[in-house]
Structures are given as C-alpha cells and as structure tokens.
Short mmCIF file of C-alpha atoms and ligand atoms in Angstrom, two decimals:
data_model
loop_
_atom_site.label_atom_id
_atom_site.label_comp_id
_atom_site.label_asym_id
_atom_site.label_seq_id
_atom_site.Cartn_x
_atom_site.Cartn_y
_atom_site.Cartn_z
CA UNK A 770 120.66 83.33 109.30
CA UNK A 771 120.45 85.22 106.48
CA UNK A 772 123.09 85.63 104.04
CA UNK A 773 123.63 89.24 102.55
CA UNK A 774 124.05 89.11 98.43
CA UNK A 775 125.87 92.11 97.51
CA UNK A 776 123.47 93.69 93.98
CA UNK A 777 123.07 96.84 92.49
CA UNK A 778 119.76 97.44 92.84
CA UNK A 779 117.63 96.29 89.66
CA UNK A 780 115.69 98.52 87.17
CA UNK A 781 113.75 98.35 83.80
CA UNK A 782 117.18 98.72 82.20
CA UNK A 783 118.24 95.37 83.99
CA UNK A 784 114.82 93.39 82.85
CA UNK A 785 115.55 94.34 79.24
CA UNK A 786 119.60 93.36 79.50
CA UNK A 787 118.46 90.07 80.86
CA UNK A 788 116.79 89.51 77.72
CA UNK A 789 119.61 90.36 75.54
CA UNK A 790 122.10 88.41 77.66
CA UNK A 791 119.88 85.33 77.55
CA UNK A 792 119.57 85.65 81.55
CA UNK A 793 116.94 84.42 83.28
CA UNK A 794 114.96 86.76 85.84
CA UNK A 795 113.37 86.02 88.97
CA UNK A 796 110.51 87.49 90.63
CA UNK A 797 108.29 86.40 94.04
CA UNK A 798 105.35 87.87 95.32
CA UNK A 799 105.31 90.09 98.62
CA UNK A 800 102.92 91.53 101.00
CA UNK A 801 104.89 92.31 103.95
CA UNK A 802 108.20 93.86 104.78
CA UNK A 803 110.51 91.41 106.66
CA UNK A 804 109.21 88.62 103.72
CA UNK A 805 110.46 91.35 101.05
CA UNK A 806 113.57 91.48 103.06
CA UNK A 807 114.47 87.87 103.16
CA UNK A 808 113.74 87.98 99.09
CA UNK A 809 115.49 90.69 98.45
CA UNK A 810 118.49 89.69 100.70
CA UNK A 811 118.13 86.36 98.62
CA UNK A 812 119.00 87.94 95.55
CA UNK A 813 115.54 87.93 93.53
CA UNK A 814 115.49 90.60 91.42
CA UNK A 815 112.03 91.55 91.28
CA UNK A 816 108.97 92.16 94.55
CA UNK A 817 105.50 91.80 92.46
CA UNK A 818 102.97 93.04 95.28
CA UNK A 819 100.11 91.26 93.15
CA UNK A 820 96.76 91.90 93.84
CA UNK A 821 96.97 87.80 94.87
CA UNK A 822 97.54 89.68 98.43
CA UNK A 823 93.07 89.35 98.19
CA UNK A 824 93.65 85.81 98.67
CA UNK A 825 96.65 84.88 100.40
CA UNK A 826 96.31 87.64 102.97
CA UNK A 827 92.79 88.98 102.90
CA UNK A 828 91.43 85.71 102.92
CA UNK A 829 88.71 86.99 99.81
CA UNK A 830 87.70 83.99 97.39
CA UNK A 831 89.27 85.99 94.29
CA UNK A 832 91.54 89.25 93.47
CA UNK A 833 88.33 91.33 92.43
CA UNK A 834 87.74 93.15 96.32
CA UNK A 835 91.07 94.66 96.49
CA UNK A 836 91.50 98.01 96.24
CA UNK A 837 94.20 100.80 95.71
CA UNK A 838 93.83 101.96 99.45
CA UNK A 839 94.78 98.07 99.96
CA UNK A 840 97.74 98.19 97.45
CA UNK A 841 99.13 101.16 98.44
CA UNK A 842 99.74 99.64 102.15
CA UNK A 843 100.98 96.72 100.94
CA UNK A 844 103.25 98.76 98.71
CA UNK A 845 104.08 100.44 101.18
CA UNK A 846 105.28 97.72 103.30
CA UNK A 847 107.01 95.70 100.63
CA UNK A 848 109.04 98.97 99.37
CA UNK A 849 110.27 99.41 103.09
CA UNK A 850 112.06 95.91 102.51
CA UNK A 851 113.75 96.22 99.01
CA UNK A 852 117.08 97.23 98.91
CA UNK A 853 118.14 96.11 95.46
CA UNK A 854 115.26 93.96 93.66
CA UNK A 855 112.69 96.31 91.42
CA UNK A 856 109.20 96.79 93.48
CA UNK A 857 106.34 96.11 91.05
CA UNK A 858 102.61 96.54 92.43
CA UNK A 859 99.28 95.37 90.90
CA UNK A 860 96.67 97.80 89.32
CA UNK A 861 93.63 95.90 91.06
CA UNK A 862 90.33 95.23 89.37
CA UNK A 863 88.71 98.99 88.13
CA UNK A 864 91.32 100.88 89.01
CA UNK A 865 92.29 101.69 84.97
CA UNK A 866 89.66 100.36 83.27
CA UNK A 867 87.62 103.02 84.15
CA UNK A 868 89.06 106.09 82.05
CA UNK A 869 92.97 106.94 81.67
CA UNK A 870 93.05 110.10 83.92
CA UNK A 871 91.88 107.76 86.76
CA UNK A 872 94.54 104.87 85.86
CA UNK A 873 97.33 108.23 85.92
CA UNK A 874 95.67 108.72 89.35
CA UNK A 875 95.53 105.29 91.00
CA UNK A 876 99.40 104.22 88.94
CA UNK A 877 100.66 107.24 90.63
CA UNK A 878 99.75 106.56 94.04
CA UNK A 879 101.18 103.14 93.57
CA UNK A 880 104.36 104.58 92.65
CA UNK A 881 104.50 107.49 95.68
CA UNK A 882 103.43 104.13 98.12
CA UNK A 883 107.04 102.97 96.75
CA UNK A 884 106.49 101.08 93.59
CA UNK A 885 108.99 101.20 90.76
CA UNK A 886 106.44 100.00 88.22
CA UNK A 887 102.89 98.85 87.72
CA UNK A 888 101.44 95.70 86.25
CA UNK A 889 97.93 95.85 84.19
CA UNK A 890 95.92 92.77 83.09
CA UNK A 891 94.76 92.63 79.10
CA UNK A 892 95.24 94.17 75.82
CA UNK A 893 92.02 95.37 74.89
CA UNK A 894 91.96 98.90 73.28
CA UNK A 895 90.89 100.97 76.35
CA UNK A 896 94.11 98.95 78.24
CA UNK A 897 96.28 99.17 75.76
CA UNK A 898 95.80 102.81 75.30
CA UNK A 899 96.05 102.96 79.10
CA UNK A 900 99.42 101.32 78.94
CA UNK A 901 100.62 104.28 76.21
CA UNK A 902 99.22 107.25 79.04
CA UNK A 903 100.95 105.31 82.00
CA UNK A 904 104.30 105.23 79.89
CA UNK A 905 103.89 109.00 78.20
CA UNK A 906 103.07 110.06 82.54
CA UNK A 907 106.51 108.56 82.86
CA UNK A 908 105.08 105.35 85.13
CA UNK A 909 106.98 102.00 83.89
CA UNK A 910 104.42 99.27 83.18
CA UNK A 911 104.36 95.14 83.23
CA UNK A 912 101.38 93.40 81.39
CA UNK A 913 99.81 90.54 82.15
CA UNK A 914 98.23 88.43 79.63
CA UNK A 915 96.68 84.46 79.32
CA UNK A 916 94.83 84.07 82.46
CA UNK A 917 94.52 86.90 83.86
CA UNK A 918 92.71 86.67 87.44
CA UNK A 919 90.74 90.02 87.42
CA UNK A 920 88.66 88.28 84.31
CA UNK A 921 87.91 85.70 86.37
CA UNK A 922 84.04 85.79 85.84
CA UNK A 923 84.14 86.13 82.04
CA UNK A 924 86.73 83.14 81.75
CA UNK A 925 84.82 81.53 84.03
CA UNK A 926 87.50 79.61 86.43
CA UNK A 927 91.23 78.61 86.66
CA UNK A 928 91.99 77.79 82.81
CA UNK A 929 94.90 77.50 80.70
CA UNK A 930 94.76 80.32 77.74
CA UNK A 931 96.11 79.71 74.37
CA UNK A 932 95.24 76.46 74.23
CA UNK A 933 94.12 76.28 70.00
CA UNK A 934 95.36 77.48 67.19
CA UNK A 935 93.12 80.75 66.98
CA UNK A 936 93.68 81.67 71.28
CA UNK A 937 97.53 81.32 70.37
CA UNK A 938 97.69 83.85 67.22
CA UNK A 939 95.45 86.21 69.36
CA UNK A 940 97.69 86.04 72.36
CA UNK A 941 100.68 86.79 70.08
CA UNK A 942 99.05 89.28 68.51
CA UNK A 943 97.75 91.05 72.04
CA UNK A 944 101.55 90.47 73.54
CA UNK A 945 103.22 92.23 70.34
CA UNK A 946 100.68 95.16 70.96
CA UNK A 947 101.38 95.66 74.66
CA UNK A 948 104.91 95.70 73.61
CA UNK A 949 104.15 98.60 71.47
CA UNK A 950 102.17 100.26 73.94
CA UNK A 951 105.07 101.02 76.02
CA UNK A 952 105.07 97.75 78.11
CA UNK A 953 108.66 97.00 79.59
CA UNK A 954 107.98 93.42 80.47
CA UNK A 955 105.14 90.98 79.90
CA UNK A 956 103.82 88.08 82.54
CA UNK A 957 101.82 84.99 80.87
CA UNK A 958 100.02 83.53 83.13
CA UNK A 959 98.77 79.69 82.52
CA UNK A 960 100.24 79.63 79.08
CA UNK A 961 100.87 76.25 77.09
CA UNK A 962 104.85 75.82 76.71
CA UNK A 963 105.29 76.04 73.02
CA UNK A 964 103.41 79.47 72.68
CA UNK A 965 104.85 80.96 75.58
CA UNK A 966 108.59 79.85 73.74
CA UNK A 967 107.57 81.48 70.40
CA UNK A 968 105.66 84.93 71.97
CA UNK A 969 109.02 85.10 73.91
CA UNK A 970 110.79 84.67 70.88
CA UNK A 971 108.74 87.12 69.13
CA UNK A 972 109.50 90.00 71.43
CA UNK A 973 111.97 92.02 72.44
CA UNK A 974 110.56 92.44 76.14
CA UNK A 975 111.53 90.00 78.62
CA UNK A 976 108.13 87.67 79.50
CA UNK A 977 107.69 86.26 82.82
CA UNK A 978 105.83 83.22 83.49
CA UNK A 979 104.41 81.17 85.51
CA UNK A 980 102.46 78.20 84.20
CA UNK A 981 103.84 79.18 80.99
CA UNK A 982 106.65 76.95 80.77
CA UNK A 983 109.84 76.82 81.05
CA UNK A 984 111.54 78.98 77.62
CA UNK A 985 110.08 82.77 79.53
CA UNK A 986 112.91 84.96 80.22
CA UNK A 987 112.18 84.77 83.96
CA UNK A 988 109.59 83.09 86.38
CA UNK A 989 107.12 84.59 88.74
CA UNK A 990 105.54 82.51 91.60
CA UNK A 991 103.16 83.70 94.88
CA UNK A 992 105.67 83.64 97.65
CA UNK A 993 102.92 81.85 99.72
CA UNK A 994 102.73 78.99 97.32
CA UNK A 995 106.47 78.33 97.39
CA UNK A 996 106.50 78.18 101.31
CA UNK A 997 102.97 76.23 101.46
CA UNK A 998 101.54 79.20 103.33
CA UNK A 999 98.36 79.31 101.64
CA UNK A 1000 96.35 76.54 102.93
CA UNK A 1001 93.42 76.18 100.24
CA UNK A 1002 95.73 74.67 97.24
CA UNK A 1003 99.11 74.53 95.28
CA UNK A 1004 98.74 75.23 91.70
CA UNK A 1005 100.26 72.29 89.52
CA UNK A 1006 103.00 75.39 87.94
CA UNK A 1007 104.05 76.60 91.62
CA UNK A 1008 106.75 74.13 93.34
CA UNK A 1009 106.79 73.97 96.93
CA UNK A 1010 109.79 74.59 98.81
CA UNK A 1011 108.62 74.95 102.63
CA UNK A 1012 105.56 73.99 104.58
CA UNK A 1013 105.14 76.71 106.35
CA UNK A 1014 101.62 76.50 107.18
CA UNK A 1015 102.67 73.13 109.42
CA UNK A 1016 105.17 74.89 111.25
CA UNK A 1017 102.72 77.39 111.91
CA UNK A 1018 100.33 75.27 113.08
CA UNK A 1019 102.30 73.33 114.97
CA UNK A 1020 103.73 75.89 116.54
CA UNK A 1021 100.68 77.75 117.85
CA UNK A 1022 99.90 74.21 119.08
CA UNK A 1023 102.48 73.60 120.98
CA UNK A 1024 102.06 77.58 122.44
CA UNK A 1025 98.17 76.74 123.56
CA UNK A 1026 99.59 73.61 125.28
CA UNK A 1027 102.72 75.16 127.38
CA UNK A 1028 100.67 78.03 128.09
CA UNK A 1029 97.56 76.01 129.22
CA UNK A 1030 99.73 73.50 130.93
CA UNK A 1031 102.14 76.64 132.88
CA UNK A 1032 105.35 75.48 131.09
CA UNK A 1033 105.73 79.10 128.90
CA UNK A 1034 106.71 81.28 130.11
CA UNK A 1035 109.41 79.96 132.40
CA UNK A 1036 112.09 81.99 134.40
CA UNK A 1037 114.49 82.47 131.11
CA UNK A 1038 111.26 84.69 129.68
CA UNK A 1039 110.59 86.83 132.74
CA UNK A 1040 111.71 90.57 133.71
CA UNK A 1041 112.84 90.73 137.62
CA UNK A 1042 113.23 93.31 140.27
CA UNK A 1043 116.07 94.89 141.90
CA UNK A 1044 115.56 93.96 145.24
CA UNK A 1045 115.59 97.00 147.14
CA UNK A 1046 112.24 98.08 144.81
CA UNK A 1047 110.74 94.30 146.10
CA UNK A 1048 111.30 95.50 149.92
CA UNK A 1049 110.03 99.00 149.38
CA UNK A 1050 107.15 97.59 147.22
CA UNK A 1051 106.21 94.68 149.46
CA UNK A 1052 106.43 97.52 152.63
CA UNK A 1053 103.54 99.63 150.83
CA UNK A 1054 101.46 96.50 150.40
CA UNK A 1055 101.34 96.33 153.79
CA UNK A 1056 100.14 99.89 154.61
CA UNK A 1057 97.15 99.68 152.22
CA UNK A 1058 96.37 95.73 153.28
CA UNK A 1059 93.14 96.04 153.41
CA UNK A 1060 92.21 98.29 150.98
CA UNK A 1061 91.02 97.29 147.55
O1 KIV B 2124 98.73 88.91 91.74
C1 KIV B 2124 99.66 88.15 91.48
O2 KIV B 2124 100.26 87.50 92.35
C2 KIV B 2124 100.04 88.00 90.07
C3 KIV B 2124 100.95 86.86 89.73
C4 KIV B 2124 100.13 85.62 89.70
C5 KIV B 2124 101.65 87.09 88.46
O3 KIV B 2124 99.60 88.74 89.25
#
C-alpha cells in the first residue's frame, strides 16, 4: 500500500531554496512509470532518468550506447509518473558535444518527452559554453562533474576524482564555472568527502552527490542499486534497502514450478461460462464431431 504525501510539485526554484534553508534534497533514478510513481508518491523530490538506464535496463556494459531516441522513451515513461518531484533526464554520450545547435536540438526533445531539466557531464569549454546556449534557449540544466561515466574510456574505470591536491583545485575551479554557465544544480559523482564539503560550500547551487559524502545539499542514488535490482554489483556509496532481484527470482521460480507441476492456475484464476452458452456450445460440438 502506498501512502499518498501531499507536495507541491518541485521546481528549480525549490532546489535553490533547499540550499538556502540548509535542506537536504533527494533524488532516485527512474526508467519506468509505475517505479516513478511509487518515488514520487514517496515524497522524493527529484526523477533523474540517467543515462545509467544503458546498464540497469539495457543490459549494455557502460552508458556510452544510449541514445536520445532511448532517453526520450524513457522520459517519456518516467514523466507519465511524476506528479510533484522535478523530472530530470540525461544528455547521453554525443548528444552536445557535438556543436551547440545540436545540444538545443537533442535538450529540447528531452524536454517535449516530459523533462523539466537536463543534466550534462564536464566543464570543458565546448560544455560549458553548451551549458550557457541550453540556459539562454530557456532549458534548465544539472552538471555532473568527478566521475563522470560518459568519460569512461579516458578515465579509464570506476575511480574516485579529486583525490590530490591539484584534481581538487581543478574540480573547484570546473564546479564554480558551471555555476556561472547557467547551471542550476551540480551532481559530484565519486568525490572524496572533504572536497565535496568545501565545493558545496563554495557555491551557491545546491550539489548532489553520491559517493561524495555526506556535507552535498542532497543525494542521488540508481533506484536499482537501492532495491538490489541490478545483479552485477553494489557500489560501496549506494546502500541497499531491498533485494529485489531475490524476490524476483524466486518468484519466477516458484511460477515455472506450479505451472510445470499444474498447481497455477487453479479455479480462483479462471473465467467460467454461463451455462446456457456451455449447453448451446457443447450441442454444436456435436454437429461438427467429426470434422476437424
Ligand atoms: O545516469 C545516472 O544514473 C547518473 C547518476 C549516477 C547521477 O548520472
């Protein structure tokens, strides 16, 4: 049973009050629409539709294969189910890198597929002048910076960012400028503690984390991760609440063996009948006995 939480539905405005009030914000990953329902109806204020849909749905190895026809459905989906937390869907891999009339392009079809906002990786000069068009085209944007998942083959694996000295003064230095760019909120992904505490300190957008510690103005975790839906691993920063993937599993087991053994479905699961349709059926069987 789900229990209704009665919220105004959240915007930009309500990420940046957060801030000020010193109130923390929550957001969850979403691919479908009844799981964006249950979130929503749970009172998280923010649906990211992250490009981690490649893995946890698609089954790819990495986020680099999705694409905006991709995003847009699961947009699509995910918008269906929000009725009060902001809907914020992933720019996949060379879908704004390319040139800025193309980002407008892609960022817009995000938004008509239901999205409130979009979320960019990086804060190199081609992005961060991206960021500026996005904001001037009237299209809210998140950044993304540490690890950041579509750089996966130039980092070269799973690896905490702004580990030294010089990594941490760049990634302050890269956060302050997608602030300036127009950016209304900032994830850091993989992050060490103290220099996700002092880049949060240092801006006046809220930054979400996850990995980053625990002094972000609000978390972000991959729904699937929280449940244990995705089977291949649990990142050390995700905390698991569920194991779904065993009631799935056992489930479906138990469904091969009733149906295999003839105990699903029983009478409580079939449609009958009347009986005057049984005579009148039974009475043409006979007439065509015989026949194939
Ligand atoms: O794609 C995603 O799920 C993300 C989160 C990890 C922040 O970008």
């Amino acid at each position: 049973m789900s229990v209704k939480i009665e919220t105004k539905p959240v915007s930009v405005r309500t990420f940046l009050n957060r801030k000020s009030e010193n109130k923390k914000i929550t957001v969850l990953t979403a691919y479908d629409c009844s799981t964006a329902r249950y979130i929503d109806e749970a009172g998280v204020d923010c649906l990211l539709v992250g490009d981690s849909v490649g893995m946890t749905v698609l089954g790819y190895e990495n986020t680099l294969q999705v694409t905006v026809e991709d995003m847009e459905t699961f947009t699509r989906a995910v918008s269906r189910g929000a009725k009060h937390s902001l809907v914020v869907s992933d720019m996949p891999f060379l879908s704004y890198q390319v040139s800025k009339e193309k980002a407008i392009e892609n960022a817009g079809r995000l938004i008509r597929a239901g999205a409130q906002a979009v979320k960019l990786e990086g804060a190199g000069e081609l992005t961060l002048d991206i960021i500026k068009s996005l904001v001037e085209a009237g299209i809210a944007v998140v950044g993304h910076l540490g690890f950041t998942p579509q750089s996966i083959n130039s980092i070269g694996g799973y690896y905490v960012q702004g580990k030294s000295y010089e990594q941490a003064v760049k990634l302050l230095e890269d956060a302050k400028k997608v602030q300036e760019a127009g950016a209304f909120s900032l994830v850091l992904e993989m992050v060490p503690e103290e220099v996700a505490k002092i880049v949060t300190e240092k801006l006046s957008i809220p930054t979400i984390g996850i990995g980053a510690g625990r002094y972000c103005d609000g978390q972000v975790l991959v729904i699937d991760d929280i449940i244990g839906k995705y089977g291949e691993f649990t990142p050390k920063f995700a905390r698991k609440y569920a194991d779904v993937k065993e009631i799935i599993f056992n489930s479906a087991k138990k469904y091969d063996e009733e149906v295999k053994s003839g105990v699903f479905p029983s009478e409580e699961h079939t449609f009958k009948m009347e009986k005057s349709e049984i005579e009148k059926f039974e009475n043409y069987l006979k007439q065509i006995k015989g026949e194939k």
